Coordinates of C-alpha atoms in Angstrom, one line a residue:
M1 CA 24.2 29.2 0.6
E2 CA 24.7 30.1 4.1
E3 CA 28.4 30.9 4.3
N4 CA 29.9 32.0 7.6
N5 CA 27.8 29.3 9.9
G6 CA 28.3 31.9 12.8
V7 CA 31.9 31.1 13.3
D8 CA 34.2 33.8 15.0
E9 CA 37.1 33.6 12.3
S10 CA 39.5 35.2 14.8
A11 CA 39.2 32.4 17.2
P12 CA 41.1 29.1 16.7
I13 CA 39.2 26.9 14.6
D14 CA 38.6 23.1 15.6
P15 CA 40.1 20.8 13.0
K16 CA 37.0 18.9 12.7
L17 CA 34.8 21.9 12.2
Q18 CA 37.4 23.1 9.5
E19 CA 36.9 19.9 7.7
A20 CA 33.3 20.4 7.6
E21 CA 33.4 23.8 6.5
N22 CA 35.6 22.8 3.5
Y23 CA 33.1 20.2 2.6
K24 CA 30.4 23.0 2.8
A25 CA 32.5 25.2 0.6
Q26 CA 33.0 22.4 -2.0
A27 CA 29.3 21.6 -1.9
N28 CA 28.2 25.4 -2.2
E29 CA 30.5 25.5 -5.5
H30 CA 28.9 22.3 -6.9
F31 CA 25.6 23.8 -6.1
K32 CA 26.2 26.9 -7.9
K33 CA 27.4 25.0 -11.0
K34 CA 24.0 22.7 -10.6
E35 CA 25.9 20.0 -10.0
Y36 CA 23.4 18.8 -7.4
V37 CA 24.6 15.3 -6.9
K38 CA 28.0 16.0 -6.1
A39 CA 26.9 18.9 -3.9
L40 CA 24.7 16.4 -1.9
E41 CA 28.0 14.2 -1.3
M42 CA 30.0 17.1 0.1
Y43 CA 26.9 18.2 2.4
T44 CA 26.6 14.8 3.6
K45 CA 30.2 14.6 4.5
A46 CA 29.8 17.7 6.7
I47 CA 26.7 16.3 8.3
E48 CA 28.5 13.3 9.1
L49 CA 30.9 15.4 11.2
F50 CA 28.3 17.5 12.6
P51 CA 25.0 15.5 12.4
N52 CA 22.8 18.5 14.1
N53 CA 24.1 21.4 12.2
A54 CA 21.2 23.2 10.9
V55 CA 23.0 24.9 8.2
Y56 CA 24.4 22.0 6.6
L57 CA 20.9 20.2 7.0
A58 CA 19.0 23.0 5.5
N59 CA 21.6 23.3 2.5
R60 CA 21.3 19.5 1.9
S61 CA 17.4 19.8 1.9
L62 CA 17.6 22.4 -0.7
T63 CA 19.9 20.3 -2.5
H64 CA 17.3 17.4 -2.4
L65 CA 14.5 19.9 -3.3
R66 CA 16.5 20.7 -6.7
L67 CA 16.7 16.8 -7.2
E68 CA 13.1 16.5 -6.2
N69 CA 13.9 14.0 -3.6
F70 CA 10.9 15.9 -1.6
G71 CA 10.9 13.2 1.4
F72 CA 14.6 13.7 2.0
A73 CA 14.6 17.3 1.6
H74 CA 11.5 17.2 4.3
K75 CA 13.3 15.2 6.7
D76 CA 16.5 17.3 6.5
A77 CA 14.7 20.4 7.0
S78 CA 12.9 19.0 10.1
T79 CA 16.0 17.8 11.8
A80 CA 17.4 21.3 11.2
V81 CA 14.3 23.0 13.0
T82 CA 14.6 20.6 15.8
S83 CA 18.3 21.3 15.9
N84 CA 18.0 24.9 15.7
P85 CA 14.4 26.3 15.9
Y86 CA 15.7 30.0 15.3
Y87 CA 17.2 29.2 11.9
L88 CA 14.5 30.5 9.4
K89 CA 15.8 29.1 6.5
A90 CA 15.1 25.6 7.6
Y91 CA 11.2 26.5 7.9
Y92 CA 11.6 27.6 4.1
R93 CA 12.9 24.4 3.2
R94 CA 10.3 22.2 5.0
A95 CA 7.7 24.6 3.3
A96 CA 8.9 23.8 0.2
A97 CA 8.8 20.3 0.7
H98 CA 5.3 20.4 1.9
M99 CA 4.2 22.4 -1.1
A100 CA 5.7 19.7 -3.4
L101 CA 3.9 16.9 -1.4
G102 CA 0.5 18.8 -1.7
R103 CA 0.5 19.6 1.9
F104 CA -0.3 23.0 1.7
K105 CA -1.9 23.8 5.1
K106 CA 1.6 22.7 6.6
A107 CA 3.3 24.7 4.1
L108 CA 1.5 27.8 5.2
T109 CA 2.2 27.1 9.0
D110 CA 5.9 27.2 8.1
F111 CA 5.6 30.4 6.0
E112 CA 3.5 32.2 8.6
Y113 CA 6.0 31.4 11.4
V114 CA 9.0 32.8 9.4
S115 CA 6.6 36.0 8.8
S116 CA 6.1 36.4 12.1
R117 CA 9.7 36.2 13.0
Q118 CA 10.5 38.7 10.1
P119 CA 7.6 40.9 9.4
N120 CA 9.5 42.8 6.9
N121 CA 10.5 39.8 4.8
A122 CA 8.5 40.7 1.6
D123 CA 9.5 37.2 -0.1
C124 CA 8.1 35.1 2.6
K125 CA 5.0 37.4 2.8
E126 CA 4.4 36.7 -0.9
K127 CA 4.9 33.0 -0.3
A128 CA 2.6 33.0 2.5
N129 CA -0.1 35.0 0.6
E130 CA 0.3 32.6 -2.4
C131 CA 0.1 29.3 -0.3
Q132 CA -3.0 30.8 1.4
K133 CA -4.7 31.2 -1.7
I134 CA -4.0 27.7 -2.6
V135 CA -5.5 26.6 0.8
R136 CA -8.5 28.7 0.4
R137 CA -9.3 27.6 -3.2
L138 CA -9.1 23.8 -2.1
A139 CA -11.3 24.5 0.8
F140 CA -13.8 26.4 -1.5
E141 CA -13.8 23.5 -4.0
K142 CA -14.3 20.8 -1.3
A143 CA -17.2 22.8 0.0
I144 CA -18.9 23.3 -3.3
S145 CA -18.4 19.7 -4.6
V146 CA -21.2 17.6 -4.8
D147 CA -21.8 13.8 -5.8
V148 CA -23.0 13.7 -9.4
P149 CA -23.9 10.6 -11.4
D150 CA -21.2 8.9 -12.9
K151 CA -21.7 10.2 -16.5
T152 CA -19.3 10.3 -19.3
L153 CA -17.7 13.2 -20.6
A154 CA -19.6 12.9 -23.7
E155 CA -22.9 12.8 -21.5
I156 CA -21.8 16.0 -19.5
H157 CA -20.4 17.9 -22.7
T158 CA -23.1 17.7 -25.3
E159 CA -22.3 21.1 -26.3
F160 CA -19.3 20.2 -28.1
E161 CA -21.2 18.6 -30.8
S162 CA -22.4 21.9 -32.0
I163 CA -18.8 23.6 -32.2
E164 CA -18.5 24.9 -35.8
I165 CA -15.2 24.3 -37.8
E166 CA -14.2 27.5 -39.3
D167 CA -13.4 27.4 -43.0
E168 CA -9.8 28.3 -42.7
Y169 CA -8.9 25.3 -40.5
K170 CA -6.8 23.0 -42.7
G171 CA -5.6 20.7 -40.2
P172 CA -6.5 16.8 -39.6
R173 CA -10.0 15.8 -39.2
L174 CA -11.6 12.9 -37.7
E175 CA -13.5 10.6 -40.2
N176 CA -17.1 10.1 -39.3
G177 CA -16.1 11.0 -35.6
K178 CA -13.3 8.1 -35.7
V179 CA -9.4 8.2 -35.6
T180 CA -7.9 6.7 -38.8
L181 CA -4.3 6.2 -39.6
K182 CA -4.7 9.0 -42.2
F183 CA -5.7 11.2 -39.3
M184 CA -2.8 10.2 -37.3
E185 CA -0.4 10.7 -39.9
E186 CA -1.7 14.3 -40.6
L187 CA -1.8 14.9 -36.9
M188 CA 1.8 14.2 -36.0
Q189 CA 2.7 16.4 -39.3
C190 CA 0.5 19.1 -37.8
Y191 CA 2.2 19.0 -34.6
K192 CA 5.6 19.1 -36.2
E193 CA 4.8 22.2 -38.1
E194 CA 3.7 23.7 -34.5
K195 CA 0.0 23.9 -35.6
K196 CA -2.9 22.9 -33.5
L197 CA -5.6 20.1 -33.5
H198 CA -9.2 21.9 -33.7
K199 CA -10.8 21.9 -30.4
K200 CA -13.8 20.1 -31.7
F201 CA -11.7 17.0 -32.6
A202 CA -9.7 17.4 -29.4
Y203 CA -12.7 17.2 -27.4
K204 CA -14.1 14.5 -29.4
I205 CA -10.7 12.3 -28.7
L206 CA -11.2 12.8 -25.0
C207 CA -14.6 11.9 -24.9
E208 CA -13.9 8.8 -26.9
I209 CA -10.8 7.8 -24.9
D210 CA -13.1 8.2 -21.6
V211 CA -15.4 5.8 -22.7
Y212 CA -13.0 3.3 -23.6
L213 CA -10.6 3.7 -20.4
R214 CA -13.7 3.2 -18.1
K215 CA -14.2 -0.2 -19.4
Q216 CA -10.4 -1.3 -18.6
P217 CA -9.2 -3.3 -15.6
S218 CA -6.8 -1.7 -13.2
L219 CA -4.4 -4.4 -14.2
V220 CA -4.5 -5.1 -17.9
D221 CA -3.4 -8.6 -19.2
I222 CA -1.5 -8.6 -22.8
T223 CA -0.8 -11.5 -24.9
I224 CA 2.3 -11.4 -26.9
P225 CA 2.4 -14.1 -29.6
E226 CA 5.6 -16.0 -29.8
D227 CA 7.0 -14.5 -33.0
A228 CA 5.6 -11.0 -32.2
K229 CA 7.7 -8.0 -31.2
F230 CA 6.5 -5.7 -28.4
T231 CA 8.0 -2.4 -27.1
I232 CA 8.0 -0.8 -23.9
C233 CA 8.6 2.9 -23.4
G234 CA 9.2 5.1 -20.0
D235 CA 8.7 8.6 -19.4
I236 CA 7.9 11.0 -22.3
H237 CA 7.2 14.3 -20.4
G238 CA 6.0 16.3 -23.1
Q239 CA 9.1 15.7 -25.3
F240 CA 7.0 15.4 -28.6
Y241 CA 9.9 15.5 -30.8
D242 CA 11.8 12.9 -29.2
L243 CA 8.5 10.7 -29.3
M244 CA 8.5 11.0 -32.9
N245 CA 12.1 9.8 -32.8
I246 CA 11.1 6.7 -31.2
F247 CA 8.5 6.1 -34.0
K248 CA 11.3 6.9 -36.5
L249 CA 13.7 4.3 -35.0
N250 CA 11.3 1.7 -34.3
G251 CA 8.3 2.0 -36.4
L252 CA 4.8 3.5 -36.2
P253 CA 2.5 1.9 -33.8
S254 CA 0.4 -0.8 -35.6
E255 CA -1.3 -4.2 -34.9
K256 CA 2.1 -5.7 -35.8
N257 CA 4.1 -3.3 -33.8
P258 CA 2.4 -2.9 -30.5
Y259 CA 3.5 -0.4 -27.7
L260 CA 3.1 0.2 -24.2
F261 CA 3.8 3.7 -22.8
N262 CA 4.6 3.4 -19.2
G263 CA 3.1 6.7 -17.6
D264 CA 4.3 10.2 -17.3
F265 CA 3.2 11.5 -20.7
V266 CA 3.1 15.0 -19.9
D267 CA 4.5 17.8 -17.5
R268 CA 7.9 19.6 -17.9
G269 CA 8.4 19.4 -21.6
S270 CA 6.4 22.0 -23.3
F271 CA 4.7 20.0 -25.9
S272 CA 2.6 17.8 -23.6
V273 CA -0.6 18.6 -25.4
E274 CA 1.1 17.3 -28.5
C275 CA 2.3 14.1 -26.8
I276 CA -1.1 13.2 -25.0
F277 CA -3.3 13.7 -28.1
T278 CA -0.7 11.5 -30.3
L279 CA -0.7 8.8 -27.5
F280 CA -4.5 9.0 -27.2
G281 CA -5.0 8.9 -30.8
F282 CA -3.2 5.6 -31.2
K283 CA -4.9 4.1 -28.4
L284 CA -8.1 4.6 -30.1
L285 CA -6.7 3.6 -33.5
Y286 CA -5.3 0.4 -32.0
P287 CA -7.0 -0.5 -28.7
N288 CA -5.8 -3.9 -28.5
H289 CA -2.1 -3.0 -29.5
F290 CA -1.3 0.1 -28.1
F291 CA -1.5 0.4 -24.2
L292 CA -1.2 3.4 -21.7
A293 CA -0.6 3.2 -18.1
R294 CA -1.0 5.9 -15.3
G295 CA 2.0 7.5 -14.2
N296 CA 2.4 9.8 -10.9
H297 CA 2.1 12.8 -13.3
E298 CA -1.2 11.8 -14.6
S299 CA -2.6 13.7 -11.6
L300 CA -4.2 17.0 -10.9
N301 CA -1.7 18.0 -8.3
M302 CA 1.5 17.2 -10.5
N303 CA -0.2 18.9 -13.7
Q304 CA -1.0 22.2 -11.8
I305 CA 2.7 22.5 -10.7
Y306 CA 4.8 21.1 -13.7
G307 CA 3.1 22.8 -16.4
F308 CA 0.5 20.4 -18.1
T309 CA -2.5 22.4 -16.7
G310 CA -1.0 25.7 -17.8
E311 CA -0.1 24.2 -21.4
V312 CA -3.8 23.1 -21.8
L313 CA -4.9 26.4 -20.5
S314 CA -2.8 28.3 -23.0
K315 CA -3.6 26.1 -26.1
Y316 CA -7.3 25.2 -25.2
T317 CA -9.6 25.9 -22.3
R318 CA -10.3 25.2 -18.6
T319 CA -12.9 22.8 -19.4
M320 CA -10.5 20.6 -21.5
S321 CA -8.1 20.7 -18.6
N322 CA -10.8 19.3 -16.3
M323 CA -11.5 16.6 -18.9
F324 CA -8.1 15.5 -18.7
T325 CA -8.2 15.0 -15.1
S326 CA -11.2 13.0 -15.4
V327 CA -9.7 10.6 -18.0
Y328 CA -6.5 10.4 -16.2
N329 CA -8.4 8.8 -13.4
W330 CA -9.3 5.9 -15.5
L331 CA -6.0 4.9 -16.9
P332 CA -4.8 1.5 -15.9
L333 CA -2.3 1.2 -13.4
C334 CA -0.1 -1.7 -14.5
H335 CA 0.0 -4.4 -17.5
C336 CA 1.2 -8.0 -17.2
L337 CA 2.7 -9.4 -20.4
N338 CA 2.1 -13.2 -21.0
S339 CA 1.6 -13.7 -17.3
R340 CA 5.4 -13.2 -17.0
V341 CA 6.4 -9.8 -16.7
L342 CA 4.6 -6.9 -14.6
V343 CA 4.9 -3.3 -16.0
M344 CA 4.0 -0.5 -13.7
H345 CA 5.4 3.3 -13.5
G346 CA 6.8 3.3 -10.0
G347 CA 7.3 0.1 -8.1
L348 CA 6.7 -2.3 -5.5
F349 CA 5.0 -2.4 -2.1
S350 CA 5.3 -2.0 1.7
Q351 CA 3.4 -5.1 2.0
D352 CA 5.0 -8.6 1.1
T353 CA 1.8 -10.3 0.2
V354 CA 0.6 -8.3 -2.8
T355 CA -0.8 -10.5 -5.5
L356 CA -1.9 -9.7 -9.1
D357 CA -5.4 -10.1 -8.1
D358 CA -5.0 -7.4 -5.6
L359 CA -4.0 -5.1 -8.2
K360 CA -6.7 -6.0 -10.5
N361 CA -9.3 -4.9 -7.6
I362 CA -7.7 -1.6 -6.9
E363 CA -10.5 1.2 -7.2
R364 CA -8.6 3.7 -9.5
N365 CA -11.1 6.3 -10.4
R366 CA -9.6 9.1 -8.1
Q367 CA -6.6 11.2 -7.5
P368 CA -3.6 9.1 -6.2
P369 CA -3.8 8.5 -2.3
E370 CA -0.8 9.3 -0.2
D371 CA -0.4 5.4 0.8
G372 CA -1.5 2.0 -0.1
L373 CA -1.2 -0.2 -3.5
M374 CA -2.2 2.5 -5.9
C375 CA 0.3 4.9 -4.2
E376 CA 3.1 2.6 -4.4
L377 CA 2.5 1.4 -8.0
L378 CA 2.9 5.2 -9.1
W379 CA 5.5 6.3 -6.8
S380 CA 7.7 3.6 -5.3
D381 CA 11.4 3.2 -6.4
P382 CA 14.2 0.4 -6.1
Q383 CA 17.0 0.5 -3.9
P384 CA 20.3 -1.4 -3.8
Q385 CA 20.1 -2.8 -0.4
N386 CA 17.8 -5.5 0.8
G387 CA 14.4 -4.6 2.7
L388 CA 12.3 -1.5 2.6
G389 CA 13.4 2.0 3.0
P390 CA 11.8 5.4 3.5
S391 CA 11.0 7.0 0.0
K392 CA 13.4 9.9 -0.9
R393 CA 10.1 11.5 -2.7
G394 CA 8.1 11.4 0.5
V395 CA 5.6 9.3 -1.3
G396 CA 5.4 5.4 -1.8
T397 CA 8.4 3.5 -0.7
Q398 CA 11.8 2.2 -1.6
F399 CA 12.3 -1.7 -1.9
G400 CA 15.3 -3.9 -2.4
P401 CA 16.4 -7.0 -4.4
D402 CA 15.0 -9.2 -1.7
I403 CA 11.4 -7.6 -2.0
T404 CA 11.7 -7.9 -5.9
K405 CA 12.8 -11.5 -5.7
K406 CA 9.9 -12.4 -3.2
F407 CA 7.0 -10.6 -5.2
C408 CA 8.2 -12.3 -8.4
Q409 CA 8.0 -15.7 -6.8
L410 CA 4.9 -15.2 -5.3
N411 CA 3.3 -14.2 -8.5
N412 CA 5.2 -16.6 -10.9
L413 CA 6.7 -13.4 -12.6
D414 CA 10.2 -13.3 -14.5
Y415 CA 10.8 -9.7 -13.7
I416 CA 9.3 -6.3 -13.3
V417 CA 9.5 -3.2 -15.6
R418 CA 9.2 0.2 -14.2
S419 CA 10.0 3.8 -15.4
H420 CA 9.8 6.9 -13.0
E421 CA 13.7 7.6 -12.7
V422 CA 16.1 9.3 -15.1
K423 CA 19.1 6.9 -16.1
D424 CA 22.3 7.9 -18.3
M425 CA 21.7 5.2 -20.7
G426 CA 17.8 5.4 -20.6
Y427 CA 17.5 2.2 -18.7
E428 CA 19.0 0.3 -15.8
V429 CA 19.0 -3.4 -14.9
A430 CA 19.0 -4.2 -11.1
H431 CA 18.1 -6.5 -8.5
D432 CA 19.7 -9.6 -10.2
G433 CA 18.0 -8.8 -13.5
K434 CA 14.6 -8.8 -12.0
C435 CA 14.0 -5.1 -11.8
I436 CA 14.4 -2.9 -14.9
T437 CA 13.8 0.8 -15.3
V438 CA 13.2 2.4 -18.7
F439 CA 13.1 6.1 -19.3
S440 CA 12.3 7.7 -22.7
A441 CA 13.0 11.3 -22.4
P442 CA 16.5 11.9 -23.6
N443 CA 18.3 15.3 -22.2
Y444 CA 15.5 15.5 -19.7
C445 CA 14.3 19.1 -19.4
D446 CA 17.0 20.1 -21.8
T447 CA 19.6 19.8 -18.9
M448 CA 20.2 16.1 -17.9
G449 CA 22.2 15.0 -20.7
N450 CA 20.8 11.5 -20.3
K451 CA 20.0 9.3 -23.3
G452 CA 16.5 7.8 -23.7
A453 CA 15.7 4.2 -24.2
F454 CA 13.0 1.7 -25.0
I455 CA 12.7 -2.0 -24.3
T456 CA 11.8 -4.6 -27.1
L457 CA 11.0 -8.2 -26.5
N458 CA 9.2 -11.2 -28.0
G459 CA 6.5 -13.4 -26.7
K460 CA 8.6 -16.6 -27.0
D461 CA 11.7 -15.8 -24.6
M462 CA 10.5 -12.4 -23.1
K463 CA 14.2 -11.3 -23.1
P464 CA 14.4 -7.6 -22.9
E465 CA 16.3 -5.8 -25.5
F466 CA 17.5 -2.2 -25.1
T467 CA 17.8 0.5 -27.5
S468 CA 19.4 3.9 -26.3
Y469 CA 19.0 7.3 -28.2
E470 CA 20.0 10.7 -28.1
A471 CA 17.8 13.8 -27.8
V472 CA 16.7 15.5 -31.2
P473 CA 16.3 19.4 -31.7
H474 CA 12.9 20.9 -31.0
P475 CA 11.4 24.4 -31.4
D476 CA 12.7 27.1 -29.1
V477 CA 10.2 26.7 -26.4
R478 CA 11.9 25.9 -23.1
P479 CA 10.9 23.0 -20.6
M480 CA 8.7 24.2 -17.9
E481 CA 7.4 27.1 -19.9
Y482 CA 4.0 26.4 -18.5
A483 CA 4.8 25.8 -15.0
S484 CA 2.9 27.5 -12.2
S485 CA 4.5 30.0 -9.7
L486 CA 4.3 26.9 -7.2
F487 CA 7.2 25.4 -9.0
S488 CA 9.7 28.1 -7.9
M489 CA 8.3 27.9 -4.6
I490 CA 9.0 24.3 -4.5
Q491 CA 12.7 24.8 -5.8
G492 CA 13.2 26.4 -2.3
G493 CA 14.1 30.0 -3.5
Q494 CA 17.7 31.3 -3.7
A495 CA 20.1 29.8 -1.6

C-alpha cells in the first residue's frame, strides 16, 4: 500500500489528517493479513475524512478488487483518477476493474496511459501487451465469425463416433450410449480416485445434454408433490469432494430424491470437470427430477479467467472447451417450484413490473449481456435498505426488501431463493424471509472458512429447512490451479 501520502513529516500534522493516516495504517495491516473486509472498513473511515484523497481511494479500490466488488473498485479508481490525474496507481486499479468486467479496450487505454508516463515500467508494459493480445484476439474472432445453421453438437462433431477406446481403459462406460445408475456410481468413484472419464464418453455426454437443454424453457416449472422432499443447492465452484459430501449427507439424486443446483458449478475449484460431468450425468439419468440453472460463471469470459477453460484444456481439448460454451448457453435461467418459489442464481430486477412470463420469454442462447433481465437473473444481489442500488459487481443491480416484496406480490410467490454470495453458515434469510441465499461451497477457495449449506423443503408447506456442513479434505491441488494470467491482473497486482 501507499505509505507516506506525500506528507512532510517535519511539518505539524493536521489532527484530522493524522486520524485519517491512522485509519489507513490500520487498513494496510488488515490488507497484508488478507482481512479485506476489515481493511475496507478502515479505508472507508479515512475516505469519510478526505473524500477526494486519491491514495485512500486507490487503496480501497484494490481492496474491492480482492473482494471481487468490481463495480465499487471501478468507481473508487475513477474517482481517484479525477481527484489526482497524476496518481498512476489509480489507473492500474481501474484497468484491473475493466478487465474483470470484460472491458478490455478500456483497460488497454489505462495501461497505455501509465506506460506513456512511465516508459521504463516493465510491469505495466507487460500488462499492456497482454491486454493488447486479448483485444486483437477478440477482434479477430469477431471478424472471422459467420452465421452457421443451428446444428446440435452431435451434428457438428460427427467424428466423435469413430473415437477408439483403448484396451487399457478400465473406467466407466456408457451403456448403449446412455447414462445409467451403474455408470454414475462408477463415474463418481473414478473421480474420487483422481482418474479421468474417457474422452469418447465425455463428448457423448455433452452432445446428449446439448440436445436435451435446447428443448427447455428459460424458466422451468417444477411440481413437488405434497409428501415429497426437494433439495436446492447453491454454488459448487469446482469443489467435487464437497459435492460428494452433499450426496453423502442428503442421499444420491433419484426420482424420490430430486435436486436443483442453482448455478456456478465450475471455476475456482480445480475439480470443475469432475463436478460438471457428475451434474450433467445425473441430469441425463433423471431429467424430470434433477435440475440445473445457469450461473454467471457458466459463461466464456468467467471460464477463461477463473480456471474452467484452463482445466478443460489440461484434461481434454480446446474442442471440448468450445462445446461447454455452447451447452452453457442453453442452461435454463430460473426455476419456479409449485408456482410459489422462484429460484435463480443472482437476483431481481431494475424494473418493477417483471412477470414470470417475461422470464419464460427470455432468449437465452447467448453469452450473458451487460444489462437486462438475463443479466440481472445471473448477477444481481440483495441489499438491506429499500430501493435499488448500484451493483458492487459492476453488473446487474442491488435490490432491497421492498423490491422483493413487490415482485413476490406481483407474481403470487411466497419467497425467492438465490445463490451467488458466500455466507458464513452457507445460507442467509433476508428481506423479511422473502429472499434466501444458499451457497454450497464450504471453505470457499480453501480460504474463506465458511460453511456450505443446502435447502430441503416439501411440496405441502414449501417451508425451507437448512443443513450446514464443513468442508471435507481434497487432493493436494490448490484452487485456481488452472486460472489464466488474467486473474493476477484482475487482482490488481501488488500494493
